[in-house]
Amino acid sequence: ETGVTQSPTHLIKTRGQQVTLRCSSQSGHNTVSWYQQALGQGPQFIFQYYREEENGRGNFPPRFSGLQFPNYSSELNVNALELDDSALYLCASSSRTSGSYEQYFGPGTRLTVT
Amino acid sequence: DAKTTQPTSMDCAEGRAANLPCNHSTISGNEYVYWYRQIHSQGPQYIIHGLKNNETNEMASLIITEDRKSSTLILPHATLRDTAVYYCIVRVSSKSTFGDGTTLTVKP
């Protein structure tokens, strides 16, 4: 069984640029959630995708967008990067068919915006 | 999702039981209690969850009070590798934000 993987591990971007982060979900999982974790804080929910459709969104502006593909992998796109977007971005997969919602997280992508 | 309250930090001696409390006084009837932990610079790791009954797995035990307004995560024999931030979350789906958790430091 393959766990959740994310790429890249680290990324440095300049303010105003755009970035795409990628996530491969755990085998058998059909739901992917994205989180932003600033230093010293808990993960903040960005949005969730289920069967290629957005299925819930946290308090993040529209410049944060995503995609889910037929194989359940996912992308997080952030446009017009701001300095405050510097954070660890986490992807978590889960299976709604299981009836419970335990999530399995990837190692994260550390984004630095300068 | 119901709000949770956890102590900011706790210490535990290696080999002793670590008991991490969580208050969730506004929990609704269909909300589960989940526990995750995050070791420095890694993604959070699922530990255990429960609805009403106490639960145990290979990692920990979860004790939920009868009124479901609080719970305790128990690591029966803490090791240095259990040093981490522990998050208690109450929810019906997988869409909620995590709080700031409890930083557990296991000391030799």
Coordinates of C-alpha atoms in Angstrom, one line a residue:
Chain A
E1 CA 0.0 0.0 0.0
T2 CA 1.5 3.4 -1.1
G3 CA 1.1 6.3 1.3
V4 CA 0.4 9.9 0.5
T5 CA 3.1 11.6 -1.4
Q6 CA 3.7 15.3 -2.2
S7 CA 5.9 17.2 -4.6
P8 CA 8.0 19.2 -4.5
T9 CA 9.4 19.0 -1.0
H10 CA 10.6 22.6 -0.9
L11 CA 9.9 25.6 -3.1
I12 CA 10.9 29.2 -3.2
K13 CA 8.8 31.7 -5.2
T14 CA 8.7 35.4 -5.6
R15 CA 5.7 37.6 -4.5
G16 CA 3.2 37.8 -7.4
Q17 CA 4.2 34.5 -9.0
Q18 CA 2.0 31.4 -9.3
V19 CA 2.7 27.9 -7.8
T20 CA 1.3 24.4 -8.3
L21 CA 1.7 21.8 -5.6
R22 CA 1.0 18.1 -6.2
C23 CA -0.4 15.2 -4.2
S24 CA -0.9 11.5 -4.8
S25 CA -3.5 10.0 -2.5
Q26 CA -3.2 6.7 -0.6
S27 CA -4.3 3.7 -2.6
G28 CA -8.1 3.3 -2.3
H29 CA -8.8 6.8 -1.1
N30 CA -11.2 9.0 -3.1
T31 CA -11.0 12.2 -1.1
V32 CA -8.2 14.7 -0.9
S33 CA -8.0 17.7 1.4
W34 CA -5.5 20.5 1.4
Y35 CA -4.2 22.4 4.5
Q36 CA -2.0 25.3 5.1
Q37 CA 0.2 25.3 8.2
A38 CA 2.0 28.5 9.3
L39 CA 4.9 28.2 11.7
G40 CA 3.7 27.4 15.2
Q41 CA 0.1 26.9 14.3
G42 CA -2.2 24.0 13.5
P43 CA -3.2 23.1 10.0
Q44 CA -5.8 25.3 8.5
F45 CA -8.3 23.7 6.1
I46 CA -8.2 25.1 2.5
F47 CA -10.5 22.8 0.5
Q48 CA -11.4 19.3 -0.2
Y49 CA -12.0 17.3 -3.4
Y50 CA -14.2 14.3 -3.8
R51 CA -14.6 12.6 -7.2
E52 CA -13.0 15.5 -9.0
E53 CA -15.4 18.1 -7.5
E54 CA -14.7 20.7 -4.8
N55 CA -16.5 19.5 -1.7
G56 CA -16.0 22.1 0.9
R57 CA -13.8 25.2 1.3
G58 CA -12.2 26.9 4.3
N59 CA -11.7 30.7 4.7
F60 CA -9.2 31.1 1.8
P61 CA -9.5 33.5 -1.2
P62 CA -10.3 32.4 -4.8
R63 CA -6.6 32.7 -5.8
F64 CA -6.3 29.3 -4.0
S65 CA -7.7 26.7 -6.4
G66 CA -7.4 23.0 -6.9
L67 CA -8.0 20.0 -9.1
Q68 CA -8.6 16.3 -8.6
F69 CA -7.9 13.8 -11.3
P70 CA -9.6 10.5 -12.2
N71 CA -6.9 8.6 -10.3
Y72 CA -7.7 10.8 -7.2
S73 CA -4.4 12.6 -7.3
S74 CA -4.7 16.4 -6.8
E75 CA -3.1 19.8 -7.4
L76 CA -3.2 23.0 -5.3
N77 CA -2.7 26.2 -7.3
V78 CA -2.0 29.5 -5.7
N79 CA -2.0 32.7 -7.9
A80 CA -0.5 36.1 -7.1
L81 CA 1.6 34.8 -4.2
E82 CA 1.9 36.9 -1.1
L83 CA 4.5 36.8 1.6
D84 CA 1.9 35.4 4.0
D85 CA 1.5 32.4 1.8
S86 CA 4.8 31.1 3.1
A87 CA 3.9 27.9 4.9
L88 CA 3.9 24.2 5.0
Y89 CA 1.2 22.9 2.6
L90 CA -0.3 19.5 3.6
C91 CA -2.3 17.1 1.6
A92 CA -4.4 14.5 3.3
S93 CA -6.4 11.6 1.7
S94 CA -9.3 9.7 3.1
S95 CA -12.1 7.4 2.0
R96 CA -15.7 8.5 2.4
T97 CA -16.8 5.0 1.7
S98 CA -15.4 3.8 4.9
G99 CA -17.9 5.7 7.0
S100 CA -15.4 7.5 9.1
Y101 CA -13.0 10.2 8.2
E102 CA -9.6 9.4 9.4
Q103 CA -7.1 11.2 7.2
Y104 CA -3.6 10.2 6.1
F105 CA -1.3 13.1 5.5
G106 CA 1.7 13.5 3.2
P107 CA 5.0 15.0 4.3
G108 CA 4.1 18.4 3.0
T109 CA 5.6 21.0 0.7
R110 CA 7.4 23.9 2.3
L111 CA 6.7 27.0 0.3
T112 CA 8.7 30.2 0.9
V113 CA 7.6 33.4 -0.8
T114 CA 10.2 36.2 -1.0
Chain B
D1 CA -17.6 21.5 14.0
A2 CA -17.3 21.9 17.8
K3 CA -14.4 23.8 19.2
T4 CA -11.9 22.0 21.4
T5 CA -9.6 23.2 24.2
Q6 CA -6.3 21.6 25.0
P7 CA -3.4 22.6 27.3
T8 CA -0.6 24.3 25.4
S9 CA 2.1 21.9 26.7
M10 CA 2.7 18.9 28.9
D11 CA 5.7 16.9 30.0
C12 CA 5.9 13.2 30.7
A13 CA 8.6 10.9 31.9
E14 CA 9.8 8.2 29.6
G15 CA 8.1 4.9 30.3
R16 CA 5.2 6.5 32.1
A17 CA 1.6 6.9 30.8
A18 CA 0.9 10.2 29.0
N19 CA -2.6 11.5 29.6
L20 CA -3.6 14.3 27.2
P21 CA -6.9 16.0 28.0
C22 CA -9.3 17.7 25.5
N23 CA -12.5 19.6 26.3
H24 CA -15.3 19.7 23.7
S25 CA -18.3 20.9 25.6
T26 CA -20.3 22.0 22.5
I27 CA -20.0 18.6 20.8
S28 CA -23.1 17.4 18.9
G29 CA -24.5 13.9 18.9
N30 CA -23.0 12.9 15.5
E31 CA -19.6 14.4 15.9
Y32 CA -16.6 12.1 16.4
V33 CA -13.5 12.8 18.4
Y34 CA -10.3 12.4 16.5
W35 CA -6.7 12.6 17.6
Y36 CA -3.7 13.2 15.5
R37 CA -0.1 14.0 16.3
Q38 CA 2.6 15.8 14.4
I39 CA 6.3 15.2 14.9
H40 CA 8.4 18.2 14.0
S41 CA 8.5 19.0 10.3
Q42 CA 6.4 15.9 9.3
G43 CA 2.7 15.6 8.3
P44 CA 0.2 14.9 11.0
Q45 CA -0.3 11.2 11.8
Y46 CA -3.8 9.7 12.6
I47 CA -3.9 8.1 16.1
I48 CA -7.4 7.1 17.0
H49 CA -11.0 8.3 16.9
G50 CA -14.3 7.5 18.8
L51 CA -17.9 8.5 19.1
K52 CA -19.2 7.4 22.5
N53 CA -17.3 4.3 23.6
N54 CA -13.7 4.1 24.7
E55 CA -11.4 2.9 22.0
T56 CA -8.0 1.3 22.0
N57 CA -5.5 0.5 19.2
E58 CA -1.9 -0.3 19.0
M59 CA -0.9 3.3 19.5
A60 CA -3.2 4.6 22.2
S61 CA -6.4 4.5 24.1
L62 CA -9.2 7.1 23.9
I63 CA -11.4 7.7 26.9
I64 CA -14.6 9.7 26.2
T65 CA -16.7 10.9 29.2
E66 CA -20.3 9.8 29.4
D67 CA -21.6 13.3 28.5
R68 CA -19.0 13.4 25.7
K69 CA -17.9 16.9 26.7
S70 CA -14.3 15.9 27.2
S71 CA -11.9 13.1 26.3
T72 CA -8.4 11.9 27.2
L73 CA -5.8 10.3 24.9
I74 CA -3.6 7.9 26.8
L75 CA -0.2 6.8 25.6
P76 CA 0.4 3.9 28.0
H77 CA 4.2 3.8 27.9
A78 CA 5.6 7.0 26.5
T79 CA 8.9 7.0 24.6
L80 CA 11.1 9.8 23.5
R81 CA 9.7 9.3 20.0
D82 CA 6.2 10.3 21.3
T83 CA 7.4 13.9 21.7
A84 CA 5.1 15.7 19.3
V85 CA 2.2 18.1 19.0
Y86 CA -1.1 16.3 19.7
Y87 CA -4.3 17.6 18.1
C88 CA -7.8 16.8 19.3
I89 CA -10.5 17.5 16.7
V90 CA -14.3 17.1 16.9
R91 CA -16.1 16.7 13.6
V92 CA -18.5 14.9 11.4
S93 CA -16.5 15.2 8.2
S94 CA -12.9 15.6 7.2
K95 CA -13.1 19.3 6.4
S96 CA -12.2 21.0 9.7
T97 CA -9.3 23.1 10.7
F98 CA -7.0 21.9 13.5
G99 CA -6.4 23.9 16.6
D100 CA -3.0 24.6 18.1
G101 CA -2.8 21.3 20.0
T102 CA -0.8 20.2 23.0
T103 CA 3.0 20.0 22.7
L104 CA 4.0 16.8 24.6
T105 CA 7.6 16.5 25.6
V106 CA 8.7 13.1 26.8
K107 CA 11.8 13.4 29.0
P108 CA 14.4 10.7 29.9

